[in-house]
Amino acid sequence: MQLEHPLGQDGNTEPLRILLIDDDEVDRMAARRALQATGIDTTLQEAMNTADGFAAAQHGDYDCILLDYNLPDGDGLTLLRKLRTAQIVTPVVMMTGQGDEELAVEMLHAGANDYLPKRKLKPEVLHHTLRSVMHIFQVESQRKAVQEQLAGTGARLQYLIDNSPAIIYSAVPSGDFKMTFVSENLLNVLGYEPHEMLDDMNFWIEHIHPDDRSALMQQLPRLLSNGGQQTHDYRFRHHDGHYLWMHDTMRLVCDKTGQPLELLGSLLDITERKKMEGALQQEKEEQQVLIQELHEAREQLLQNEKMAAIGQLAAGVAHEINNPIGYINSNLGTLKHYADNLIELTDLYQVAEMSFDGAHQEVLELIHSIKSRIDLDYIREDLPDLVRESQEGAERVRQIIQNLKEFSHVGEAEWQLADLHHGLDSTLNIVHNEIKYKAEICKEYGNLPQVECIASQINQVFMNILVNAAHAIEKQGTITLRTGCEDGEVWVQISDTGIGIPADKIKHIFEPFYTSKPVGVGTGLGLSLSYNIIKKHHGRLAVTSDVGTGTSFTVYLPIKRADEDQAEQSNTQPEEIPCGSGGDT
Ligand SMILES: Nc1ncnc2c1ncn2[C@@H]1O[C@H](COP(=O)(O)OP(=O)(O)OP(=O)(O)O)[C@@H](O)[C@H]1O
Ligand SMILES: [Mg+2]
């Protein structure tokens, strides 16, 4: 009979190494014969007592041991236990007598791989037993190898998990997200023992910063329903009580049917990164503020230069016109005097005319013809008017020159005592052209003391507000100027009946470059510069507006200059950027 190799057809052609431990010569022979009859290529080693058998098993390399129970120096069961205790794992087939099943079971418990009744040792049975024992042994060896490998990998994995900077966790994929596993480094990073987190089902949720909790809880249901991965940054309370920023990457793990199994995640401490981001953001914001200030300072400088240039021009023109208008004015006075005299004289001549007799007929006719040609009556009537109108015109020119001088205050960025009514009036004259077709000016001036201020700058504020008021009136309206004095400060209110400012825009009007006017019409600087000027005067600039009704700007100024202003000479740089102040400096 030819049976196949007990280790299967895997190309293994090595003879099977068998150790037979039996003291009975007849039994050994039977075993030899049965082995031969299986046709398996074997090498057989024999021992006749437990001592030799143990020594052979210890030093030889066997694929299988056939072990008899009754031996002269002990029993097979004891030897089997000794072999296993000595970590000799070679498969053992116990050779038992007939009816020794109980003993066989005991042997199996002690580590035997199979048993055979030796009196009926048939080749097929032996072959089958060897085959199954060897197969089981082989499978067992492979399983052990895999288990050892797995144990190694597991240990490495555990080491990596426990020493990674990220806390690894798993949680149930349902409402309370109870943690089912958390890595040991929880203690290093957040100061908690893992069991604290595992035992308390609300631990995770309750240690998240209240401000970050609701956003996170809103997002999580999406992960449960859609699957995939989510990342969240939130603050988590450390055992010491302070909060750390954590970056949580969580993934929903599902089975083959798509049923959620667990939530797997890692928590990374990103507090340092957040701090750096915050510092960077702050730096960026500071830079933006600086850039904005620089921008404003430049615009303020340009505006100042422009004002200075206009002022210089105005002062130059005023100076040039001042002289001629001076003598025109004075000559007109004299002219009026002369004209009055001449009219008085012609009146007398008219009376004298009546007494002329016939001898002067020719002279009389000549007088009459000249009188009717020049229309003496009309001249008499018109001459005083002409002179008066000329005087009024000259007076207006003189007034304008005066206004120009007052407005410009060239070289006078200096504190002085000023009459604000005077400033308002002279500014009104300057912007007369902008206003005259649009608005009627209504003045409700109260009593104002002299105010210590930089008059040219305050005039500049009045001008900006007046021009804005005129621009806000679409067809025809009224600009009302009211003034008053209360509690050590004066106020000047300029109200218009213009289009008004919508509530959502009013907070922007003091911002530099905010304008609702078309490109080229407004730069959006008028009010921001005005704001800075009033601020420098330690005053306030307030605004109220109703769309469709009109707008009121009120300038409040302290009557006396603040002490600190006296210490440092006036400085024309802007101080602060108004932003969404709602109009009160
Ligand atoms: N009296 C007003 N009525 C309605 N809107 C106003 C009034 N005054 C200011 N505003 C609004 O505030 C904006 C900003 O005014 P600001 O004087 O700063 O700039 P601007 O007039 O647009 O341009 P600029 O004065 O530089 O030529 C205006 O564009 C306008 O929208
Ligand atoms: Mg303006």
Coordinates of C-alpha atoms and ligand atoms in Angstrom, one line a residue:
M1 CA 0.0 0.0 0.0
Q2 CA 1.3 3.4 -0.9
L3 CA -0.1 6.3 1.2
E4 CA 0.7 10.0 0.6
H5 CA 3.2 11.9 2.8
P6 CA 1.5 13.0 6.0
L7 CA 2.5 16.6 5.5
G8 CA 0.6 16.7 2.3
Q9 CA 1.7 17.4 -1.2
D10 CA 3.6 20.6 -0.5
G11 CA 6.8 19.3 -2.0
N12 CA 8.2 18.2 1.4
T13 CA 10.3 15.2 0.6
E14 CA 12.4 15.1 3.8
P15 CA 11.9 11.7 5.6
L16 CA 9.7 12.0 8.7
R17 CA 11.8 11.8 11.8
I18 CA 10.1 9.6 14.4
L19 CA 11.1 8.8 18.0
L20 CA 9.5 5.6 19.3
I21 CA 9.7 5.2 23.1
D22 CA 8.6 1.7 24.1
D23 CA 10.4 -1.1 26.1
D24 CA 8.4 -3.9 24.5
E25 CA 10.4 -5.4 21.6
V26 CA 7.2 -7.0 20.1
D27 CA 5.3 -3.7 20.2
R28 CA 8.3 -1.8 18.7
M29 CA 8.4 -4.3 15.9
A30 CA 4.7 -4.0 15.2
A31 CA 5.1 -0.2 15.1
R32 CA 8.1 -0.5 12.7
R33 CA 6.1 -2.8 10.5
A34 CA 3.1 -0.5 10.5
L35 CA 5.2 2.5 9.7
Q36 CA 6.8 0.7 6.8
A37 CA 3.5 -0.4 5.6
T38 CA 2.3 3.2 5.4
G39 CA 4.9 3.8 2.7
I40 CA 5.9 7.1 4.4
D41 CA 9.5 7.8 4.1
T42 CA 10.6 7.9 7.8
T43 CA 13.7 7.7 9.9
L44 CA 13.0 6.0 13.2
Q45 CA 14.9 6.4 16.5
E46 CA 14.0 4.1 19.4
A47 CA 14.3 4.4 23.1
M48 CA 13.3 1.9 25.7
N49 CA 12.8 3.9 28.9
T50 CA 11.7 7.4 29.9
A51 CA 15.3 8.6 30.6
D52 CA 16.6 7.7 27.2
G53 CA 13.4 8.9 25.6
F54 CA 13.6 12.3 27.3
A55 CA 17.3 12.7 26.4
A56 CA 16.6 11.8 22.8
A57 CA 13.6 14.2 22.6
Q58 CA 15.7 16.9 24.1
H59 CA 18.6 16.6 21.8
G60 CA 17.1 15.2 18.6
D61 CA 15.0 17.0 16.1
Y62 CA 11.8 14.9 15.7
D63 CA 8.7 15.5 13.8
C64 CA 6.7 13.1 16.0
I65 CA 7.1 11.0 19.2
L66 CA 5.2 7.6 19.5
L67 CA 5.1 7.1 23.3
D68 CA 4.1 4.0 25.2
Y69 CA 2.4 4.3 28.6
N70 CA 4.1 1.5 30.5
L71 CA 7.9 2.0 30.7
P72 CA 10.3 0.3 33.0
D73 CA 11.5 3.5 34.8
G74 CA 8.2 5.4 34.9
D75 CA 5.1 6.0 32.9
G76 CA 4.5 7.8 29.5
L77 CA 2.2 10.3 31.1
T78 CA 4.9 11.6 33.5
L79 CA 7.4 11.7 30.6
L80 CA 4.8 13.6 28.5
R81 CA 4.4 16.2 31.3
K82 CA 8.2 16.4 31.7
L83 CA 8.6 17.0 27.9
R84 CA 6.0 19.8 27.9
T85 CA 7.4 21.4 31.0
A86 CA 10.8 21.4 29.2
Q87 CA 9.1 23.3 26.3
I88 CA 9.6 20.4 24.0
V89 CA 6.6 20.8 21.7
T90 CA 7.2 17.9 19.3
P91 CA 3.8 16.3 18.6
V92 CA 3.3 13.2 20.8
V93 CA 1.1 10.2 19.9
M94 CA 0.4 8.1 22.9
M95 CA 0.3 4.3 22.4
T96 CA -2.3 2.9 24.8
G97 CA -3.6 -0.5 25.5
Q98 CA -7.2 -1.6 24.8
G99 CA -9.8 0.1 26.9
D100 CA -7.5 2.8 28.2
E101 CA -9.8 5.6 26.9
E102 CA -9.9 7.4 30.3
L103 CA -6.1 7.4 30.4
A104 CA -6.1 8.6 26.8
V105 CA -8.2 11.6 27.8
E106 CA -5.9 12.4 30.6
M107 CA -2.9 12.2 28.2
L108 CA -4.6 14.5 25.8
H109 CA -5.1 17.0 28.7
A110 CA -1.5 16.7 29.5
G111 CA -0.5 17.8 26.0
A112 CA -0.6 14.6 23.8
N113 CA -1.7 15.3 20.3
D114 CA -3.4 11.9 19.7
Y115 CA -3.5 8.3 20.9
L116 CA -3.4 4.9 19.3
P117 CA -4.4 1.5 20.6
K118 CA -1.1 -0.2 20.0
R119 CA -2.4 -3.8 19.8
K120 CA -4.4 -2.9 16.7
L121 CA -1.9 -0.7 14.9
K122 CA -3.0 -0.7 11.3
P123 CA -1.0 1.2 8.7
E124 CA -4.0 3.3 7.5
V125 CA -4.8 4.3 11.1
L126 CA -1.2 5.1 11.8
H127 CA -1.0 7.0 8.6
H128 CA -4.2 8.9 9.4
T129 CA -3.0 9.7 12.9
L130 CA 0.4 10.9 11.8
R131 CA -1.1 13.0 9.1
S132 CA -3.6 14.7 11.4
V133 CA -1.1 15.1 14.2
M134 CA 1.4 16.6 11.9
H135 CA -1.1 18.8 10.2
I136 CA -2.4 20.1 13.6
F137 CA 1.1 20.6 14.7
Q138 CA 2.0 22.5 11.6
V139 CA -1.1 24.7 11.8
E140 CA -0.5 25.2 15.5
S141 CA 3.1 26.2 14.8
Q142 CA 2.0 28.7 12.2
R143 CA -0.7 30.1 14.5
K144 CA 1.9 30.5 17.2
A145 CA 4.3 32.2 14.8
V146 CA 1.5 34.6 13.6
Q147 CA 0.5 35.2 17.2
E148 CA 4.1 36.0 18.2
Q149 CA 4.3 38.3 15.2
L150 CA 1.0 39.9 16.1
A151 CA 2.1 40.3 19.7
G152 CA 5.3 42.1 18.4
T153 CA 3.3 44.3 16.1
G154 CA 0.8 45.0 18.8
A155 CA 3.5 46.0 21.2
R156 CA 5.1 48.3 18.7
L157 CA 1.7 49.8 17.9
Q158 CA 1.0 50.3 21.6
Y159 CA 4.4 51.9 22.1
L160 CA 3.7 54.3 19.2
I161 CA 0.2 55.1 20.4
D162 CA 1.4 55.8 23.9
N163 CA 4.3 57.9 22.8
S164 CA 2.8 59.7 19.9
P165 CA 2.1 63.4 20.6
A166 CA -1.5 62.7 19.6
I167 CA -4.0 61.2 22.0
I168 CA -5.7 58.3 20.2
Y169 CA -9.3 57.4 21.1
S170 CA -12.3 55.5 20.1
A171 CA -15.9 56.2 21.1
V172 CA -19.4 54.9 20.5
P173 CA -20.9 56.4 17.4
S174 CA -24.0 57.7 19.1
G175 CA -25.4 60.6 21.0
D176 CA -23.2 60.6 24.1
F177 CA -20.0 59.6 22.3
K178 CA -18.8 57.6 25.3
M179 CA -15.1 56.8 25.0
T180 CA -14.3 53.1 24.7
F181 CA -10.5 53.5 24.4
V182 CA -8.0 56.3 25.0
S183 CA -4.3 56.2 24.8
E184 CA -2.0 56.4 27.9
N185 CA -0.5 59.8 26.8
L186 CA -3.8 61.4 27.8
L187 CA -2.0 61.8 31.2
N188 CA 1.0 63.6 29.7
V189 CA -1.0 65.9 27.5
L190 CA -4.2 66.7 29.4
G191 CA -3.3 65.4 32.9
Y192 CA -6.0 62.8 33.2
E193 CA -5.8 59.0 33.7
P194 CA -7.4 57.2 30.8
H195 CA -9.9 55.5 33.1
E196 CA -11.3 58.9 34.2
M197 CA -12.3 59.5 30.6
L198 CA -13.5 56.0 30.0
D199 CA -15.6 55.7 33.2
D200 CA -17.5 59.0 32.8
M201 CA -19.7 59.0 29.8
N202 CA -20.0 62.8 29.7
F203 CA -16.3 63.5 30.4
W204 CA -15.3 64.5 26.9
I205 CA -18.3 66.8 26.2
E206 CA -18.1 68.4 29.7
H207 CA -14.4 69.3 29.4
I208 CA -14.8 71.1 26.1
H209 CA -14.9 74.9 26.5
P210 CA -18.5 76.1 26.7
D211 CA -17.9 78.6 23.8
D212 CA -16.7 75.8 21.5
R213 CA -19.1 73.1 22.5
S214 CA -22.3 74.0 20.6
A215 CA -20.5 74.5 17.2
L216 CA -18.9 71.1 17.6
M217 CA -22.1 69.4 18.6
Q218 CA -23.8 70.9 15.6
Q219 CA -21.3 69.3 13.3
L220 CA -21.1 65.8 14.7
P221 CA -24.5 64.5 13.5
R222 CA -23.3 65.2 10.0
L223 CA -20.3 62.8 10.6
L224 CA -22.7 60.2 11.9
S225 CA -25.1 60.4 9.0
N226 CA -22.6 61.0 6.1
G227 CA -19.6 59.1 7.4
G228 CA -16.1 60.1 6.4
Q229 CA -13.8 62.4 8.5
Q230 CA -14.2 65.6 10.3
T231 CA -11.6 67.9 11.9
H232 CA -12.3 70.3 14.7
D233 CA -10.3 72.8 16.7
Y234 CA -11.6 73.4 20.2
R235 CA -10.4 74.2 23.7
F236 CA -10.3 71.3 26.2
R237 CA -9.9 71.7 30.0
H238 CA -6.6 70.4 31.3
H239 CA -6.6 68.7 34.7
D240 CA -5.0 71.9 36.1
G241 CA -8.0 73.9 35.0
H242 CA -6.5 75.8 32.1
Y243 CA -7.6 75.2 28.6
L244 CA -5.5 73.7 25.8
W245 CA -6.4 74.1 22.1
M246 CA -6.9 70.6 20.6
H247 CA -7.1 69.6 16.9
D248 CA -9.4 66.7 16.8
T249 CA -9.4 64.5 13.7
M250 CA -12.3 62.0 13.9
R251 CA -13.4 59.3 11.5
L252 CA -16.5 57.1 11.5
V253 CA -15.6 53.4 11.1
C254 CA -18.4 51.3 9.6
D255 CA -18.9 47.6 8.9
K256 CA -19.3 46.1 5.5
T257 CA -23.0 46.9 5.5
G258 CA -22.3 50.5 6.3
Q259 CA -23.5 50.2 9.9
P260 CA -21.4 52.6 12.2
L261 CA -19.0 50.6 14.4
E262 CA -17.1 53.2 16.2
L263 CA -15.7 56.7 16.1
L264 CA -11.9 56.7 15.8
G265 CA -10.0 59.9 16.5
S266 CA -6.8 61.6 17.4
L267 CA -6.4 64.8 19.6
L268 CA -3.3 66.9 19.0
D269 CA -2.3 69.8 21.3
I270 CA -2.1 72.9 19.0
T271 CA -2.0 75.5 21.8
E272 CA 1.4 76.8 20.7
R273 CA 0.3 77.0 17.1
K274 CA -2.9 78.9 18.1
K275 CA -0.8 81.3 20.2
M276 CA 1.5 82.0 17.2
E277 CA -1.5 82.4 14.9
G278 CA -3.0 84.9 17.4
A279 CA 0.3 86.8 17.7
L280 CA 0.6 86.9 13.9
Q281 CA -2.9 88.1 13.5
Q282 CA -2.4 90.8 16.1
E283 CA 0.8 91.9 14.4
K284 CA -1.1 92.0 11.1
E285 CA -3.8 94.1 12.6
E286 CA -1.3 96.4 14.1
Q287 CA 0.4 96.8 10.8
Q288 CA -2.9 97.6 9.2
V289 CA -3.6 100.2 11.8
L290 CA -0.1 101.7 11.2
I291 CA -0.6 101.7 7.4
Q292 CA -4.0 103.3 7.9
E293 CA -2.4 105.9 10.2
L294 CA 0.3 106.5 7.7
H295 CA -2.2 107.0 4.9
E296 CA -4.2 109.4 7.0
A297 CA -1.2 111.3 8.1
R298 CA -0.2 111.7 4.4
E299 CA -3.7 112.8 3.5
Q300 CA -3.8 115.2 6.4
L301 CA -0.4 116.6 5.3
L302 CA -1.7 117.0 1.7
Q303 CA -4.8 118.7 3.0
N304 CA -2.8 121.0 5.2
E305 CA -0.5 121.8 2.3
K306 CA -3.5 122.5 0.1
M307 CA -5.0 124.7 2.7
A308 CA -1.8 126.5 3.2
A309 CA -1.4 127.0 -0.5
I310 CA -5.0 128.3 -0.8
G311 CA -4.4 130.5 2.2
Q312 CA -1.2 131.9 0.8
L313 CA -2.8 132.6 -2.6
A314 CA -5.8 134.1 -0.8
A315 CA -3.6 136.3 1.3
G316 CA -1.5 137.3 -1.7
V317 CA -4.6 138.3 -3.7
A318 CA -6.1 140.0 -0.6
H319 CA -2.9 142.0 -0.1
E320 CA -2.7 143.0 -3.8
I321 CA -6.4 144.1 -3.9
N322 CA -6.3 145.7 -0.5
N323 CA -4.5 148.8 -1.6
P324 CA -6.4 149.7 -4.8
I325 CA -9.7 149.0 -3.1
G326 CA -8.5 151.2 -0.3
Y327 CA -8.1 154.2 -2.5
I328 CA -11.2 153.3 -4.6
N329 CA -13.2 153.3 -1.3
S330 CA -11.7 156.6 -0.1
N331 CA -12.0 158.2 -3.6
L332 CA -15.6 157.1 -3.8
G333 CA -16.2 158.9 -0.5
T334 CA -14.7 162.1 -1.9
L335 CA -16.5 161.5 -5.2
K336 CA -19.8 161.3 -3.3
H337 CA -18.9 164.5 -1.6
Y338 CA -18.0 166.3 -4.9
A339 CA -21.1 164.9 -6.5
D340 CA -23.3 166.2 -3.7
N341 CA -21.6 169.6 -4.0
L342 CA -22.0 169.7 -7.8
I343 CA -25.7 168.8 -7.6
E344 CA -26.2 171.5 -5.0
L345 CA -24.5 173.9 -7.4
T346 CA -26.6 172.9 -10.4
D347 CA -29.7 173.3 -8.3
L348 CA -28.6 176.9 -7.7
Y349 CA -27.8 177.4 -11.3
Q350 CA -31.4 176.3 -12.1
V351 CA -32.7 179.0 -9.8
A352 CA -30.4 181.6 -11.4
E353 CA -31.5 180.6 -14.8
M354 CA -35.0 181.9 -14.2
S355 CA -33.7 185.4 -13.6
F356 CA -32.0 185.5 -17.0
D357 CA -33.4 188.3 -19.4
G358 CA -33.5 188.5 -23.2
A359 CA -29.8 189.4 -23.4
H360 CA -28.8 185.9 -22.4
Q361 CA -31.3 184.2 -24.7
E362 CA -28.5 182.4 -26.6
V363 CA -26.8 181.1 -23.5
L364 CA -30.2 180.0 -22.2
E365 CA -30.9 178.0 -25.3
L366 CA -27.5 176.4 -25.2
I367 CA -28.1 175.4 -21.5
H368 CA -31.5 174.0 -22.4
S369 CA -30.2 172.0 -25.3
I370 CA -27.3 170.5 -23.2
K371 CA -29.7 169.8 -20.3
S372 CA -32.1 167.9 -22.5
R373 CA -29.2 166.1 -24.3
I374 CA -27.5 164.9 -21.0
D375 CA -30.8 164.4 -19.3
L376 CA -29.8 166.5 -16.3
D377 CA -32.8 165.5 -14.3
Y378 CA -31.9 161.8 -14.6
I379 CA -28.3 162.4 -13.8
R380 CA -29.3 164.3 -10.7
E381 CA -31.4 161.4 -9.7
D382 CA -29.1 158.6 -10.7
L383 CA -25.7 160.0 -9.6
P384 CA -26.2 159.5 -5.8
D385 CA -27.4 155.9 -6.5
L386 CA -24.4 155.2 -8.7
V387 CA -22.0 156.5 -6.1
R388 CA -23.8 154.6 -3.3
E389 CA -23.8 151.3 -5.3
S390 CA -20.2 151.7 -6.1
Q391 CA -19.4 152.3 -2.5
E392 CA -21.4 149.2 -1.6
G393 CA -19.6 147.2 -4.2
A394 CA -16.2 148.4 -3.0
E395 CA -17.3 147.6 0.6
R396 CA -18.2 144.0 -0.5
V397 CA -14.8 143.6 -2.1
R398 CA -13.2 144.9 1.1
Q399 CA -15.3 142.4 3.1
I400 CA -14.3 139.5 0.8
I401 CA -10.7 140.5 1.3
Q402 CA -11.2 140.5 5.0
N403 CA -12.8 137.1 4.8
L404 CA -10.0 135.7 2.7
K405 CA -7.5 136.9 5.3
E406 CA -9.5 135.6 8.2
F407 CA -10.1 132.2 6.5
S408 CA -6.6 131.6 5.5
H409 CA -4.8 132.7 8.6
V410 CA -1.7 132.1 6.7
G411 CA 1.1 130.9 8.9
E412 CA -1.3 130.8 11.8
A413 CA -1.6 127.2 12.9
E414 CA -1.6 128.8 16.2
W415 CA -3.9 128.9 19.1
Q416 CA -5.7 132.2 19.4
L417 CA -8.9 133.6 20.8
A418 CA -11.5 133.6 18.0
D419 CA -15.0 134.7 17.5
L420 CA -16.7 131.7 16.0
H421 CA -19.6 133.7 14.5
H422 CA -16.9 135.6 12.6
G423 CA -15.4 132.3 11.5
L424 CA -18.8 131.0 10.4
D425 CA -19.6 134.2 8.5
S426 CA -16.3 134.4 6.7
T427 CA -16.5 130.6 5.8
L428 CA -20.0 131.2 4.5
N429 CA -18.7 133.9 2.3
I430 CA -16.0 131.6 1.0
V431 CA -18.4 128.8 0.1
H432 CA -21.1 131.2 -1.0
N433 CA -20.9 129.9 -4.6
E434 CA -21.5 126.3 -3.5
I435 CA -24.5 127.2 -1.5
K436 CA -26.2 130.2 -3.1
Y437 CA -28.4 128.3 -5.6
K438 CA -29.2 125.5 -3.3
A439 CA -30.0 126.8 0.1
E440 CA -31.2 129.7 2.1
I441 CA -29.0 130.4 5.1
C442 CA -30.8 130.9 8.4
K443 CA -28.8 132.1 11.3
E444 CA -30.0 131.6 14.9
Y445 CA -26.9 132.7 16.7
G446 CA -26.7 132.7 20.5
N447 CA -24.2 134.5 22.7
L448 CA -20.7 133.1 22.3
P449 CA -17.6 134.0 24.2
Q450 CA -14.2 134.1 22.4
V451 CA -13.0 130.6 22.1
E452 CA -9.4 129.5 22.3
C453 CA -8.7 127.5 19.2
I454 CA -6.8 127.2 16.0
A455 CA -9.2 129.3 14.0
S456 CA -8.1 128.3 10.5
Q457 CA -8.7 124.7 11.4
I458 CA -12.1 125.3 13.0
N459 CA -13.1 127.3 9.8
Q460 CA -12.0 124.3 7.8
V461 CA -14.4 122.1 9.8
F462 CA -17.3 124.6 9.2
M463 CA -16.4 124.6 5.5
N464 CA -16.5 120.8 5.2
I465 CA -19.9 120.6 7.0
L466 CA -21.4 123.5 5.0
V467 CA -20.3 122.0 1.7
N468 CA -21.6 118.6 2.7
A469 CA -24.9 120.2 3.7
A470 CA -25.2 122.0 0.3
H471 CA -24.4 118.7 -1.5
A472 CA -27.0 116.9 0.5
I473 CA -29.8 119.3 -0.7
E474 CA -31.0 118.1 -4.1
K475 CA -33.0 121.1 -5.3
Q476 CA -33.8 123.8 -2.8
G477 CA -33.5 123.8 1.0
T478 CA -32.4 125.5 4.1
I479 CA -29.2 125.4 6.1
T480 CA -29.6 126.6 9.6
L481 CA -26.7 127.7 11.8
R482 CA -27.4 127.7 15.5
T483 CA -24.9 128.5 18.2
G484 CA -24.9 128.4 22.0
C485 CA -22.8 128.1 25.1
E486 CA -23.2 125.8 28.1
D487 CA -21.1 124.4 30.9
G488 CA -17.8 125.7 29.7
E489 CA -18.2 124.7 26.1
V490 CA -19.7 126.3 23.0
W491 CA -21.6 124.5 20.4
V492 CA -22.2 125.2 16.7
Q493 CA -24.9 123.3 14.9
I494 CA -25.2 123.2 11.2
S495 CA -28.5 121.6 10.0
D496 CA -29.7 121.0 6.5
T497 CA -32.9 119.8 4.9
G498 CA -31.0 117.4 2.7
I499 CA -31.5 113.8 1.8
G500 CA -30.2 112.5 5.2
I501 CA -27.9 109.6 6.0
P502 CA -29.2 106.0 6.2
A503 CA -28.7 104.4 9.6
D504 CA -26.4 101.7 8.3
K505 CA -24.1 104.3 6.7
I506 CA -23.9 106.8 9.5
K507 CA -21.3 104.8 11.4
H508 CA -18.9 105.0 8.4
I509 CA -19.1 108.7 7.6
F510 CA -16.1 109.6 9.9
E511 CA -13.9 106.9 8.3
P512 CA -11.3 108.2 6.0
F513 CA -12.2 107.7 2.3
Y514 CA -15.8 106.9 3.0
T515 CA -17.8 108.8 0.5
S516 CA -21.2 108.3 -1.2
K517 CA -20.3 110.8 -3.9
P518 CA -19.2 109.9 -7.4
V519 CA -15.5 109.4 -8.2
G520 CA -13.9 112.8 -8.6
V521 CA -16.6 114.6 -6.6
G522 CA -15.8 113.5 -3.0
T523 CA -12.6 112.1 -1.5
G524 CA -14.3 111.1 1.7
L525 CA -11.8 113.0 3.8
G526 CA -13.7 116.0 4.8
L527 CA -15.4 114.6 7.9
S528 CA -12.5 112.4 8.9
L529 CA -10.2 115.5 9.0
S530 CA -12.9 117.5 10.7
Y531 CA -13.2 114.7 13.3
N532 CA -9.4 114.8 14.0
I533 CA -9.4 118.6 14.2
I534 CA -12.2 118.6 16.8
K535 CA -10.6 115.8 18.7
K536 CA -7.4 117.7 18.9
H537 CA -9.3 120.6 20.3
H538 CA -10.7 118.1 22.9
G539 CA -14.2 118.8 21.6
R540 CA -16.8 116.5 20.1
L541 CA -18.4 116.2 16.7
A542 CA -22.0 114.8 16.9
V543 CA -24.4 113.9 14.1
T544 CA -28.1 113.1 13.9
S545 CA -29.9 112.4 10.7
D546 CA -33.2 111.3 9.3
V547 CA -33.5 110.1 5.8
G548 CA -35.7 112.4 3.8
T549 CA -35.7 115.1 6.5
G550 CA -32.1 116.2 6.9
T551 CA -28.9 116.1 8.9
S552 CA -27.5 118.1 11.8
F553 CA -23.8 118.2 12.7
T554 CA -22.9 119.8 16.1
V555 CA -19.4 120.9 17.0
Y556 CA -18.8 121.2 20.7
L557 CA -15.6 123.0 21.7
P558 CA -14.2 123.8 25.1
I559 CA -13.9 127.6 25.6
K560 CA -10.4 127.3 27.1
R561 CA -7.6 125.3 25.7
A562 CA -6.7 122.2 27.7
D563 CA -3.5 122.4 29.8
E564 CA -1.7 119.7 27.9
D565 CA -2.1 121.6 24.6
Q566 CA -0.3 124.5 26.1
A567 CA 2.6 122.4 27.1
E568 CA 3.2 121.0 23.7
Q569 CA 2.8 123.2 20.8
S570 CA 0.0 122.4 18.4
N571 CA 0.6 119.4 16.3
T572 CA -1.3 118.9 13.1
Q573 CA -1.0 115.1 12.9
P574 CA -4.2 113.1 13.2
E575 CA -4.7 111.4 16.6
E576 CA -7.0 108.6 16.2
I577 CA -9.0 106.9 13.5
P578 CA -12.7 107.3 14.1
C579 CA -14.4 104.1 13.2
G580 CA -18.1 103.5 13.5
S581 CA -18.4 105.9 16.4
G582 CA -21.9 106.8 15.5
G583 CA -20.8 110.4 15.3
D584 CA -19.6 111.4 18.7
T585 CA -15.9 112.0 19.2
Ligands
LIG1 N1 -25.1 116.7 5.5 C1 -25.0 115.5 5.0 N2 -26.1 114.9 4.5 C2 -26.0 113.6 3.9 N3 -24.9 112.9 3.9 C3 -23.8 113.5 4.4 C4 -23.8 114.7 5.0 N4 -22.5 115.0 5.4 C5 -21.8 113.9 5.1 N5 -22.5 113.0 4.5 C6 -22.1 111.7 4.0 O1 -20.8 111.4 4.5 C7 -19.9 111.1 3.5 C8 -18.5 111.5 3.9 O2 -18.4 112.9 4.0 P1 -17.0 113.6 3.8 O3 -17.2 115.0 3.9 O4 -16.1 112.9 4.7 O5 -16.6 113.1 2.4 P2 -17.2 113.6 1.0 O6 -18.0 114.8 1.2 O7 -17.8 112.5 0.3 O8 -15.9 114.0 0.2 P3 -14.9 115.3 0.5 O9 -15.4 116.0 1.6 O10 -13.6 114.7 0.8 O11 -14.9 116.0 -0.8 C9 -20.5 111.8 2.3 O12 -20.0 111.2 1.1 C10 -22.0 111.6 2.5 O13 -22.4 110.3 2.1
MG2 MG -17.3 116.5 2.3

